[in-house]
Short mmCIF file of C-alpha atoms in Angstrom, two decimals:
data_model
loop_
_atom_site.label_atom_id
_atom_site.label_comp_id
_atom_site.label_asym_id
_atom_site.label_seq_id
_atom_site.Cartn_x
_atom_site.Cartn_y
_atom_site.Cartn_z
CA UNK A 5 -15.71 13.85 0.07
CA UNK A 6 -14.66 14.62 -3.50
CA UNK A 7 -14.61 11.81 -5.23
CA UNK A 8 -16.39 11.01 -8.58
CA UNK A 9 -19.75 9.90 -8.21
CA UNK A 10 -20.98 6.13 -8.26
CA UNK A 11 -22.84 6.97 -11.72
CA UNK A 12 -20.22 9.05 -13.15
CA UNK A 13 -17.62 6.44 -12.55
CA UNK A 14 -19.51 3.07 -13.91
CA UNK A 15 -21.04 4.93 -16.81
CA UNK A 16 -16.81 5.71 -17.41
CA UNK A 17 -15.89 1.86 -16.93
CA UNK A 18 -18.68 0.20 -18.22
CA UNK A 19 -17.99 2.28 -21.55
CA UNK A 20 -14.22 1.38 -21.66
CA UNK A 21 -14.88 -2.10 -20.63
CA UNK A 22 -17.50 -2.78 -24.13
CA UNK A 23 -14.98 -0.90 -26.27
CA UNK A 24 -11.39 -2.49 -25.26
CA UNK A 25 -12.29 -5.88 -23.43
CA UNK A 26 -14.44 -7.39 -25.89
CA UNK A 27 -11.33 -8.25 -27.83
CA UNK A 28 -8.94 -8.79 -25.30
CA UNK A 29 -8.49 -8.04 -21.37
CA UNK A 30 -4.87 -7.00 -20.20
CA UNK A 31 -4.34 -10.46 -18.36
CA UNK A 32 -6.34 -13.53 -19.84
CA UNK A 33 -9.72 -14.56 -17.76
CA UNK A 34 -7.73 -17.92 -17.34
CA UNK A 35 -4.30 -16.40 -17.08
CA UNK A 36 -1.49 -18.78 -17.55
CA UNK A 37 2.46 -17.73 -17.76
CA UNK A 38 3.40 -14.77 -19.10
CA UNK A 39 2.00 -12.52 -16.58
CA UNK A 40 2.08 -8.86 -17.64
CA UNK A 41 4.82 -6.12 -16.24
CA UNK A 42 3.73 -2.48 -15.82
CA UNK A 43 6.39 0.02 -16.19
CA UNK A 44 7.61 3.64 -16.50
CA UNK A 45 10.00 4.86 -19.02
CA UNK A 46 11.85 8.42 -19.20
CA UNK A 47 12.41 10.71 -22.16
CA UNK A 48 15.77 13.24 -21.65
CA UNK A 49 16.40 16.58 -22.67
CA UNK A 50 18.76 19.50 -21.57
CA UNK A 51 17.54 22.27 -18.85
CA UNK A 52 20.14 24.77 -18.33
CA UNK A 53 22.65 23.20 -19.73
CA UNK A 54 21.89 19.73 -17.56
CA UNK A 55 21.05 16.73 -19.52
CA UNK A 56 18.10 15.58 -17.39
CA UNK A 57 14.68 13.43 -17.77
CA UNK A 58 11.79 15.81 -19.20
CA UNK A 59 9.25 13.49 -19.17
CA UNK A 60 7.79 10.00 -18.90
CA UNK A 61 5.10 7.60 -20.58
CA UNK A 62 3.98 4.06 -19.07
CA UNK A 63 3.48 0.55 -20.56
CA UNK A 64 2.19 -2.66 -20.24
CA UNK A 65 4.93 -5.95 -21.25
CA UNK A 66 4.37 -9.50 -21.24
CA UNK A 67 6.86 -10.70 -18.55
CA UNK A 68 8.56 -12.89 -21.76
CA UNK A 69 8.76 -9.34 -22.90
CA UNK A 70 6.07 -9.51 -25.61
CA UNK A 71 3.46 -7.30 -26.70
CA UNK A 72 4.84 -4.28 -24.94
CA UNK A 73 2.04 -1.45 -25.61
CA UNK A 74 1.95 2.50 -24.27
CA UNK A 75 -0.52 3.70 -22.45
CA UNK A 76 0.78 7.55 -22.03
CA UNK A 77 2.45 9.65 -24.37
CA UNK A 78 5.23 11.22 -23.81
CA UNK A 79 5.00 15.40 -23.13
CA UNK A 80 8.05 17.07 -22.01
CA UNK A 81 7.16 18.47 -18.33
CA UNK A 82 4.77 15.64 -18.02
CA UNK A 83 5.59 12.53 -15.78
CA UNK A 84 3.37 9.99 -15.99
CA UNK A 85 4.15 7.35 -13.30
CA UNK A 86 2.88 5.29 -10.58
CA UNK A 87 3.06 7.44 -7.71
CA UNK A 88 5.15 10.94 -6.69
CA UNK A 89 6.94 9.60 -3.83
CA UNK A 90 10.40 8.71 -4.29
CA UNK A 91 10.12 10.39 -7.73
CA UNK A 92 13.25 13.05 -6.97
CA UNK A 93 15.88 10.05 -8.17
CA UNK A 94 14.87 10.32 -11.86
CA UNK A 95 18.91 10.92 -12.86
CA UNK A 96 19.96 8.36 -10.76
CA UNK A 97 17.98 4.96 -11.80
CA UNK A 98 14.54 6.59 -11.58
CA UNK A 99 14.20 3.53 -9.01
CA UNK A 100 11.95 5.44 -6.40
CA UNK A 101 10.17 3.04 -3.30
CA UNK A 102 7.06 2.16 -5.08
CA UNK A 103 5.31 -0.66 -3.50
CA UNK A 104 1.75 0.96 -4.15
CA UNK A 105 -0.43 -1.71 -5.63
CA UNK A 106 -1.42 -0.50 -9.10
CA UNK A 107 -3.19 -3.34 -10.95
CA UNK A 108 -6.63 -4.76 -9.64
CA UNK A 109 -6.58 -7.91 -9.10
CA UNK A 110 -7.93 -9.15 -12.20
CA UNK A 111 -4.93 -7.43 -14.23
CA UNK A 112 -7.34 -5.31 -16.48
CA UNK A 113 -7.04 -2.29 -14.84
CA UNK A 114 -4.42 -0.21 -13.25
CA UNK A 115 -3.90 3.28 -11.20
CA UNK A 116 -1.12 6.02 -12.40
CA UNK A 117 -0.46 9.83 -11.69
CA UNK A 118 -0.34 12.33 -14.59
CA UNK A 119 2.37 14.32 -13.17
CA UNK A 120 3.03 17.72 -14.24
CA UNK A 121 6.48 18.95 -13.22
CA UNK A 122 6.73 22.70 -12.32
CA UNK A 123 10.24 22.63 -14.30
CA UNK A 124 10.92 20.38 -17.34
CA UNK A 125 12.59 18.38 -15.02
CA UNK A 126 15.60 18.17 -12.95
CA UNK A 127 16.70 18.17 -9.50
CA UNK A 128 14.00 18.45 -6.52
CA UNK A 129 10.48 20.00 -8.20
CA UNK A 130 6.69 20.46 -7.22
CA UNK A 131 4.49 18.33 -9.23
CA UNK A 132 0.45 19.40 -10.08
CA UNK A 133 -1.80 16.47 -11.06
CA UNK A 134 -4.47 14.28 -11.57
CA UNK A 135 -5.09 10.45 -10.96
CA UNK A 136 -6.43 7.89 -13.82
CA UNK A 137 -7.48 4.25 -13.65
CA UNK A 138 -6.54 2.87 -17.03
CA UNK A 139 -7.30 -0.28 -19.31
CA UNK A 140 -4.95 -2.66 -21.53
CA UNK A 141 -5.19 -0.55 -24.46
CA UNK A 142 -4.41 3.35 -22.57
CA UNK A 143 -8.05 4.23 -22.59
CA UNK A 144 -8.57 5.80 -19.16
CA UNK A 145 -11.90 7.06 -16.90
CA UNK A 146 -12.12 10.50 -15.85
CA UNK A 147 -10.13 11.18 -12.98
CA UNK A 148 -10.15 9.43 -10.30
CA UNK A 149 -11.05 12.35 -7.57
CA UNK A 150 -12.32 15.82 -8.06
CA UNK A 151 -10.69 18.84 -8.19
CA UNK A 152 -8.20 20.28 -10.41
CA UNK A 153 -4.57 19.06 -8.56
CA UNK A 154 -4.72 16.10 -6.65
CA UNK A 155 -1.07 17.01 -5.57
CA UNK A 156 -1.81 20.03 -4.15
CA UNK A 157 -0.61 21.29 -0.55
CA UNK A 158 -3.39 19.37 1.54
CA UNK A 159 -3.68 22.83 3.66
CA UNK A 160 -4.55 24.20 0.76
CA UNK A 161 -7.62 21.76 -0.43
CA UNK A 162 -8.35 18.16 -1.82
CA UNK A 163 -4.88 15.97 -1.66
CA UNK A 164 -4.76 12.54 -2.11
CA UNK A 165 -1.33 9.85 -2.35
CA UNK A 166 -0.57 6.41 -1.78
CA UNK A 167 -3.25 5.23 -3.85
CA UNK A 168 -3.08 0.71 -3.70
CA UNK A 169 -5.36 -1.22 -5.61
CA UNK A 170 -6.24 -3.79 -3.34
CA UNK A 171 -6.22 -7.86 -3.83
CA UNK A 172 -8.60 -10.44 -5.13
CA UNK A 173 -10.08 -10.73 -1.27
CA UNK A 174 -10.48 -7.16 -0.94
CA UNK A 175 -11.20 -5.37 -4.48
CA UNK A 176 -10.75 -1.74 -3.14
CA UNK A 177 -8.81 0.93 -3.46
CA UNK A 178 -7.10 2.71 -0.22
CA UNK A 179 -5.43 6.42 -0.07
CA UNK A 180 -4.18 8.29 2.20
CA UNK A 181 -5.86 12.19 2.62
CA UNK A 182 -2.86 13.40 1.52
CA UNK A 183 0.25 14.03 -1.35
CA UNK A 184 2.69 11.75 -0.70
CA UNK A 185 5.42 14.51 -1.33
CA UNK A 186 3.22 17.23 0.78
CA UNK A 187 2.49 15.24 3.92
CA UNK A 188 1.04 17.78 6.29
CA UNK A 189 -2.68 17.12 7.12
CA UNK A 190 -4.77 17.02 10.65
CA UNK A 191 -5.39 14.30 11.09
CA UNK A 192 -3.93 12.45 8.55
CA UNK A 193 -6.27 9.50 7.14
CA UNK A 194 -6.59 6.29 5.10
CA UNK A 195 -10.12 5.72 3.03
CA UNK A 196 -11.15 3.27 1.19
CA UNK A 197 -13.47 2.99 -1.42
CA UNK A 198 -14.95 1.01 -4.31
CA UNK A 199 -13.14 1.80 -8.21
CA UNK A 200 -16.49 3.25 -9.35
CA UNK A 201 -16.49 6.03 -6.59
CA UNK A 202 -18.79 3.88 -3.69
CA UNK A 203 -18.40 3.07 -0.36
CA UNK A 204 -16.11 5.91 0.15
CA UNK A 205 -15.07 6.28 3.85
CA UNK A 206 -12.49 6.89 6.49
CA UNK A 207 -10.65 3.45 7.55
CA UNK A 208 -8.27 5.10 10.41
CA UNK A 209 -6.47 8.38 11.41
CA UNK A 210 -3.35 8.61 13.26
CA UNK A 211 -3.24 11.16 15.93
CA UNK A 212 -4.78 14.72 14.83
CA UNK A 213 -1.70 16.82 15.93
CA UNK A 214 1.59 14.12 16.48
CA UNK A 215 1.55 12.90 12.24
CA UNK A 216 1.06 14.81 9.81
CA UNK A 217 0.71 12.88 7.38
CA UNK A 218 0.51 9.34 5.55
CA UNK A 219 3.08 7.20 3.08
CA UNK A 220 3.53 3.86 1.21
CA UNK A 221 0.22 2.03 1.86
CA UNK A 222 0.43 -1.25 1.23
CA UNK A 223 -1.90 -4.64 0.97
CA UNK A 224 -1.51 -7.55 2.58
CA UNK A 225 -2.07 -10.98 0.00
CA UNK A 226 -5.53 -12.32 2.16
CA UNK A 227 -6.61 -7.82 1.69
CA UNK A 228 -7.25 -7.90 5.76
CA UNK A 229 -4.32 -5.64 6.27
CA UNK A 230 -2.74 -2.30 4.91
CA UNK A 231 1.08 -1.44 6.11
CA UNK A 232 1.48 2.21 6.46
CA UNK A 233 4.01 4.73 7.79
CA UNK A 234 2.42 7.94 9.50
CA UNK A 235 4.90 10.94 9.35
CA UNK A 236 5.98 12.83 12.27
CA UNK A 237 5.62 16.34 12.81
CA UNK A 238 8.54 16.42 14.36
CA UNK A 239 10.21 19.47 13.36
CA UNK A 240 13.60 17.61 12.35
CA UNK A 241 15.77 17.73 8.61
CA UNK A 242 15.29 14.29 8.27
CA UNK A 243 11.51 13.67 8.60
CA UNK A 244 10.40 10.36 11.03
CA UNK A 245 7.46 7.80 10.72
CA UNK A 246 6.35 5.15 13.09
CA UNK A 247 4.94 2.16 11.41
CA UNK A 248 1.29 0.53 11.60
CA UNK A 249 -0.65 -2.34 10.25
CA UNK A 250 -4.42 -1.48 10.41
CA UNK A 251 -7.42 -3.81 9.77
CA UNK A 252 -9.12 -3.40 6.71
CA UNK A 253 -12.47 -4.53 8.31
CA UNK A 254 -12.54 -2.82 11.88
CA UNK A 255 -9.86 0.15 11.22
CA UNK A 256 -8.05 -0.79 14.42
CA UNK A 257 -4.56 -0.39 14.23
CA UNK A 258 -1.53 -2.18 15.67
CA UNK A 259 1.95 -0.11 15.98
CA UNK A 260 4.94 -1.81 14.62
CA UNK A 261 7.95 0.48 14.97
CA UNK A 262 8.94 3.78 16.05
CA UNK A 263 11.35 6.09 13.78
CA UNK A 264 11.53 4.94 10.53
CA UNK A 265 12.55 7.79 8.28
CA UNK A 266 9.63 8.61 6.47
CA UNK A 267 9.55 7.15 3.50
CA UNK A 268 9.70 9.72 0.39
CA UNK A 269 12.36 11.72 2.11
CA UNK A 270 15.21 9.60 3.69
CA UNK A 271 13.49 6.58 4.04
CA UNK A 272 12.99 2.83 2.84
CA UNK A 273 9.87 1.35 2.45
CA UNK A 274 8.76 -2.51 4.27
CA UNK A 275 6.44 -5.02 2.99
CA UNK A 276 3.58 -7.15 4.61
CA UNK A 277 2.86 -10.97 4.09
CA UNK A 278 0.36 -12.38 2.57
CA UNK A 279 -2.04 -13.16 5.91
CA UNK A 280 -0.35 -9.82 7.77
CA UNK A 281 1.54 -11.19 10.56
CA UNK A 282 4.44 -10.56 9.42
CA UNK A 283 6.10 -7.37 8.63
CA UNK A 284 9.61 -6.44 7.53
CA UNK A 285 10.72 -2.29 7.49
CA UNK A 286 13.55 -0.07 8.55
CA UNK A 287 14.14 1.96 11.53
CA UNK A 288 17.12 4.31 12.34
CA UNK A 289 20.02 3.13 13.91
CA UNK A 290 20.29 4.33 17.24
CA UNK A 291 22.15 2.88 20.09
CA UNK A 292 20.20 4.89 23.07
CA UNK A 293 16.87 3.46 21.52
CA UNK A 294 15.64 -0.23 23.16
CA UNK A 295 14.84 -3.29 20.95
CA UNK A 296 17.07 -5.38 19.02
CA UNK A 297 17.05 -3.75 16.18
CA UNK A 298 17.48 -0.29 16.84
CA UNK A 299 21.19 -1.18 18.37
CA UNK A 300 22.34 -3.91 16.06
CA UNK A 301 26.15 -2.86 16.41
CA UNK A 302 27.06 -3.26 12.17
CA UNK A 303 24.79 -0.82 10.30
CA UNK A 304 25.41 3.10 10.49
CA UNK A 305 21.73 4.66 9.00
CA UNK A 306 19.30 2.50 8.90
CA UNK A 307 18.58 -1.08 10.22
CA UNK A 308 16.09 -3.95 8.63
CA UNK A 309 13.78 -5.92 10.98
CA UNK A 310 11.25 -8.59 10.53
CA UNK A 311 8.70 -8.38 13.27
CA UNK A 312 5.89 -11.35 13.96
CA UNK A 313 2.78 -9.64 15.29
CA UNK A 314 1.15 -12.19 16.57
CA UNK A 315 4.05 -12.98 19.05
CA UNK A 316 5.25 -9.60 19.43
CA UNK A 317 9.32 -10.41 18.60
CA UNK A 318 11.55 -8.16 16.65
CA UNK A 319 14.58 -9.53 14.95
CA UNK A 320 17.44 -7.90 13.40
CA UNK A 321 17.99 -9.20 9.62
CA UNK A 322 22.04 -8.51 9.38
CA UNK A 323 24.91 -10.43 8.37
CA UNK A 324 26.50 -11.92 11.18
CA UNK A 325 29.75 -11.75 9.43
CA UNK A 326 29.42 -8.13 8.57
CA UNK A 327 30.70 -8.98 4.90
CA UNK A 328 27.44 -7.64 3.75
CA UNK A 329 25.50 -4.36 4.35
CA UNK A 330 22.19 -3.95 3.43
CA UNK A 331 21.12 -1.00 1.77
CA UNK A 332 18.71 1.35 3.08
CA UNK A 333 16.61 4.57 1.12
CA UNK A 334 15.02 1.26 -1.01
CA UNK A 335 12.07 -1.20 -0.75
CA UNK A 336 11.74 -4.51 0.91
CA UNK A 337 10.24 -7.32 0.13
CA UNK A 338 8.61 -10.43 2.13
CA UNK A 339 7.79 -13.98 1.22
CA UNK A 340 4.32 -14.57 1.24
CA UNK A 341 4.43 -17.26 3.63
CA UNK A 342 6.43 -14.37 6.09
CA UNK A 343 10.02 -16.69 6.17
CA UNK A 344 12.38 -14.80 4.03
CA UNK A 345 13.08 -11.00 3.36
CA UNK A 346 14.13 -9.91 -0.18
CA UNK A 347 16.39 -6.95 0.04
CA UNK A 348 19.47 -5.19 -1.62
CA UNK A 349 23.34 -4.95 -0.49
CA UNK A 350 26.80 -4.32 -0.99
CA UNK A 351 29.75 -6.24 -0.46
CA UNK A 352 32.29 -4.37 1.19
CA UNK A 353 34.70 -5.81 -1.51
CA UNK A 354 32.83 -4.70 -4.61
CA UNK A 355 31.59 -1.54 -3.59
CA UNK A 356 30.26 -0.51 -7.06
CA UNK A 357 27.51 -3.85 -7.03
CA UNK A 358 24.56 -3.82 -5.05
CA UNK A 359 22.87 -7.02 -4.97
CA UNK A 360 19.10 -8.78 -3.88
CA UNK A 361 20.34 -10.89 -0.85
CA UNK A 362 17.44 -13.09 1.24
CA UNK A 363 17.81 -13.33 4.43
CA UNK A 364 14.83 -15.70 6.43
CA UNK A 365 13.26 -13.15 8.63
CA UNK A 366 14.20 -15.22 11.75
CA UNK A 367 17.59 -13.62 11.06
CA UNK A 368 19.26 -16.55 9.89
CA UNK A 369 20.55 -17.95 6.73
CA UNK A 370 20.96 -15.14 4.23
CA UNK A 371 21.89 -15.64 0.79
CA UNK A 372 23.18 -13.73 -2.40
CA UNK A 373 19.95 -13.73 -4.63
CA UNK A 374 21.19 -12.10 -8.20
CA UNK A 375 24.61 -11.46 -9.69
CA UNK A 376 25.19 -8.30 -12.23
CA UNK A 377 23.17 -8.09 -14.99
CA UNK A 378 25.89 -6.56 -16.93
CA UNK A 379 29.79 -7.39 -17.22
CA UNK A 380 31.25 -5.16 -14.04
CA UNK A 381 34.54 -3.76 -15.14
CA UNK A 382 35.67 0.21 -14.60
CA UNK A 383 32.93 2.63 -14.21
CA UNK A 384 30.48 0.27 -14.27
CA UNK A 385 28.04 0.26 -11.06
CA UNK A 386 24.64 -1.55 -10.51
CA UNK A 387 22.00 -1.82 -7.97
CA UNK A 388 18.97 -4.02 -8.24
CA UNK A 389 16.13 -3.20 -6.90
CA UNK A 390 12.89 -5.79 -5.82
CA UNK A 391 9.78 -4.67 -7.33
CA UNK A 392 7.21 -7.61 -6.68
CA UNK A 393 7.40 -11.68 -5.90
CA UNK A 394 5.16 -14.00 -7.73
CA UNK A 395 2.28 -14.97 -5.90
CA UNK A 396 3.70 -18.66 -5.16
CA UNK A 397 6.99 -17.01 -3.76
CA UNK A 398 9.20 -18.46 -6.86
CA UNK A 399 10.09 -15.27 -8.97
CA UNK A 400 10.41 -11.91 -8.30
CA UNK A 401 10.34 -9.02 -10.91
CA UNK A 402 13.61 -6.66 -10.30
CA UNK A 403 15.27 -3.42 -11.85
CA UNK A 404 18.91 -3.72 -12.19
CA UNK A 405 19.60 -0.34 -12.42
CA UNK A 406 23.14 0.51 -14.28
CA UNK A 407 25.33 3.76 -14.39
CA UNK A 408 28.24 3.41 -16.91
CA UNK A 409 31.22 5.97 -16.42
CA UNK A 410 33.68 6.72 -18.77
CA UNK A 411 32.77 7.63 -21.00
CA UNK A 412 31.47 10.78 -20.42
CA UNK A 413 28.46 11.49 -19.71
CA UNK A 414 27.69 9.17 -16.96
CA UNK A 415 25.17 6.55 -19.15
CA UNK A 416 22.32 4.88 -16.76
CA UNK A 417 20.50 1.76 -18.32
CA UNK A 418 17.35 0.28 -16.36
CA UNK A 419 16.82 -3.53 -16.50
CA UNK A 420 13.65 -5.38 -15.79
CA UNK A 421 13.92 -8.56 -14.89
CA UNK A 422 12.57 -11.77 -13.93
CA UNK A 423 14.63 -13.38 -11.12
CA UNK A 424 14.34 -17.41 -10.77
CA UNK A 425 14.81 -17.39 -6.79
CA UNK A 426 15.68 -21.17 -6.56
CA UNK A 427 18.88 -20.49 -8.78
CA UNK A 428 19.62 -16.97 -8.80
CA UNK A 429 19.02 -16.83 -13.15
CA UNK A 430 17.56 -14.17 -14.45
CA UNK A 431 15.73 -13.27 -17.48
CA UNK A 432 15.94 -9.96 -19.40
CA UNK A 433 12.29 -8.39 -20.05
CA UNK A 434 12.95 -4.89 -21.10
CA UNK A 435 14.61 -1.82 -20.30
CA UNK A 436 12.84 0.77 -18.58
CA UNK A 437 11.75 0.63 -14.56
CA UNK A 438 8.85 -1.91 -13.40
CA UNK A 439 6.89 -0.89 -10.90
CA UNK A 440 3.90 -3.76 -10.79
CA UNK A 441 3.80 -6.94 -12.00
CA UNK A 442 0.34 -9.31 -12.67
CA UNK A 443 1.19 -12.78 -12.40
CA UNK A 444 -0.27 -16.08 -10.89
#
């Protein structure tokens, strides 16, 4: 396997940890409040006459937003970001499903992509690049696999995506054996292995020839569990992904769900709790398929479920009322204690504001979470988006993504923001688009 040697790797991280942690770690030893926000921000530029994102840098922000630093420069044709999938949406809100852990779980170091776009940047593009694990002060190791394009076509050699940092419990680092954007490898894996390189192996493959690939890995709190969504190779135009939950220990894996759109194409991404027994995700609507949740009569693409797996029951999270539709090609989140489901929808009176609505994953009680981060009036419309819940389930870090229109050109604005889920209040950080949040 091609990944950087044990030597190589803690010669790299024992020399970054003497020069930028003897004064100060990214998150205190004894962290207390603020906890520290990563995030992505664009640069624009015109391509053929298109005003469109050229590049990208990432930062670090106090969640009181102080001490913002950079940790990537910006270079036009370069996108530096947290992972490729869902990266496409860049004009849009640049608010792609990314629900890869980045940080370790101390806080002082953290995993991003150095992207390099095959255009400046605009529309649908093929990306060539390398992975970095990177301290509080943008001093990074080598890369973290061999190889000169970690996003290459996996039939054509090395290809790695949906690299997650794991939790306290479980300090290593899973990724699938493939690009999240170029899914087609037999079989398709997940490994794990140690930050310096070690302990490198194969957790689990999905069948050799029915998946060709695998997307949005994610950790369970107690690190016993990864949720991941193995692609079809179903020849279809919208691509399909049944969902599993595999044992970080033993590598046996339990199937959730059947057709979920997969999730860097069509598709929305679920989240885990904390112990992994319970699971919330979306499947396609479809009346002819059993289960509760693939025929739940008031949703048109996509359906959200919560599903226990230690009992085995599905429920359908809707509103019974159908006054609210939740929103689907977005990420999920879950409680850590497994009650309540954090996820975004639209009234069908104010069709231009998407709020965070929680629902309790028995499929009862839902509630309207936030309200717009800016004043709505005409040709104003906002989405939020949930990026991450404090470990204690009280806050959750959010991008209220806004697109302003007149006047001309359409103006988007990206809020981060820290979401007091007793009340609903909500405190401005920066702007730009969080994607992982360090807190206690």
């Amino acid at each position: 396997m091609q990944i950087i040697s044990c030597r190589r790797a803690l010669l790299a991280l024992a020399c970054l940890s003497a020069a930028a942690f003897a004064a100060q770690p990214l998150v205190a030893a004894a962290q207390t409040s603020p906890g520290t926000v990563l995030f992505s921000r664009t640069i624009s530029g015109t391509v053929d006459g298109i005003t469109t994102p050229i590049g990208s840098a990432i930062f670090s922000i106090a969640d009181d937003g102080s001490h913002e630093r950079q940790f990537t420069p910006y270079t036009q044709g370069v996108f530096n970001i947290p992972a490729v999938g869902g990266y496409d949406d860049l004009g849009v809100g640049n608010e792609g499903p990314w629900l890869e852990n980045a940080f370790n779980p101390k806080g002082t170091y953290s995993i991003y992509v150095e992207a390099h776009s095959t255009l400046p940047h605009y529309n649908f593009t093929d990306y060539h690049g390398k992975y970095y694990i990177v301290n509080a002060y943008g001093v990074r190791t080598p890369p973290m696999f061999f190889g000169s394009d970690d996003l290459e076509d996996p039939r054509a050699g090395p290809s790695y995506g949906s690299v997650a940092w794991g939790p306290a419990a479980n300090d290593q680092i899973a990724y699938a054996n493939s690009a999240d954007v170029l899914p087609h490898k037999h079989p398709p894996c997940i490994h794990l292995m140690q930050s310096n390189g070690s302990n490198n192996h194969v957790l689990w493959c999905a069948s050799k020839w029915y998946y060709r690939g695998i997307e949005a890995i994610r950790w369970s709190g107690d690190g016993h569990s990864l949720l991941a969504y193995a692609v079809r190779t179903d020849p279809t135009p919208n691509p399909e992904a049944d969902i599993y939950v595999i044992n970080t220990t033993t590598g046996a894996a339990t199937k959730v769900e059947v057709n979920s759109y997969a999730p860097y194409t069509l598709g929305s991404v679920g989240d885990i709790s904390y112990d992994g027994h319970e699971v919330v995700y979306g499947v396609t609507y479809d009346s002819n398929d059993p289960g509760p949740c693939h025929v739940a009569s008031n949703q048109t693409y996509i359906q959200w479920c919560a599903k226990n797996l230690l009992t085995g029951q599905s429920v359908a999270l809707v509103d019974p009322s159908q006054a609210v539709t939740f929103g689907f090609q977005k990420q999920v989140l879950i409680s850590p204690d497994g009650s309540q489901a954090f996820l975004f929808a639209r009234p069908s009176s104010t069709a231009g504001d998407a709020e965070i609505y929680a629902v309790k994953t028995d499929g009862s009680g839902i509630r309207q979470i936030t309200s717009p981060c800016v004043p709505m009036q005409y040709g104003t419309s906002l989405w939020w988006v949930p990026v991450r819940l404090s470990p204690d389930g009280t806050r959750m870090l959010a991008n209220c993504n806004v697109e302003q229109y007149p006047p001309a050109p359409v103006v988007y604005t990206n809020k981060i923001m820290v979401v007091n889920l007793a009340d609903g209040s909500a405190r401005f950080v920066t702007n730009g688009t969080a994607y992982d949040w360090h807190t206690q």
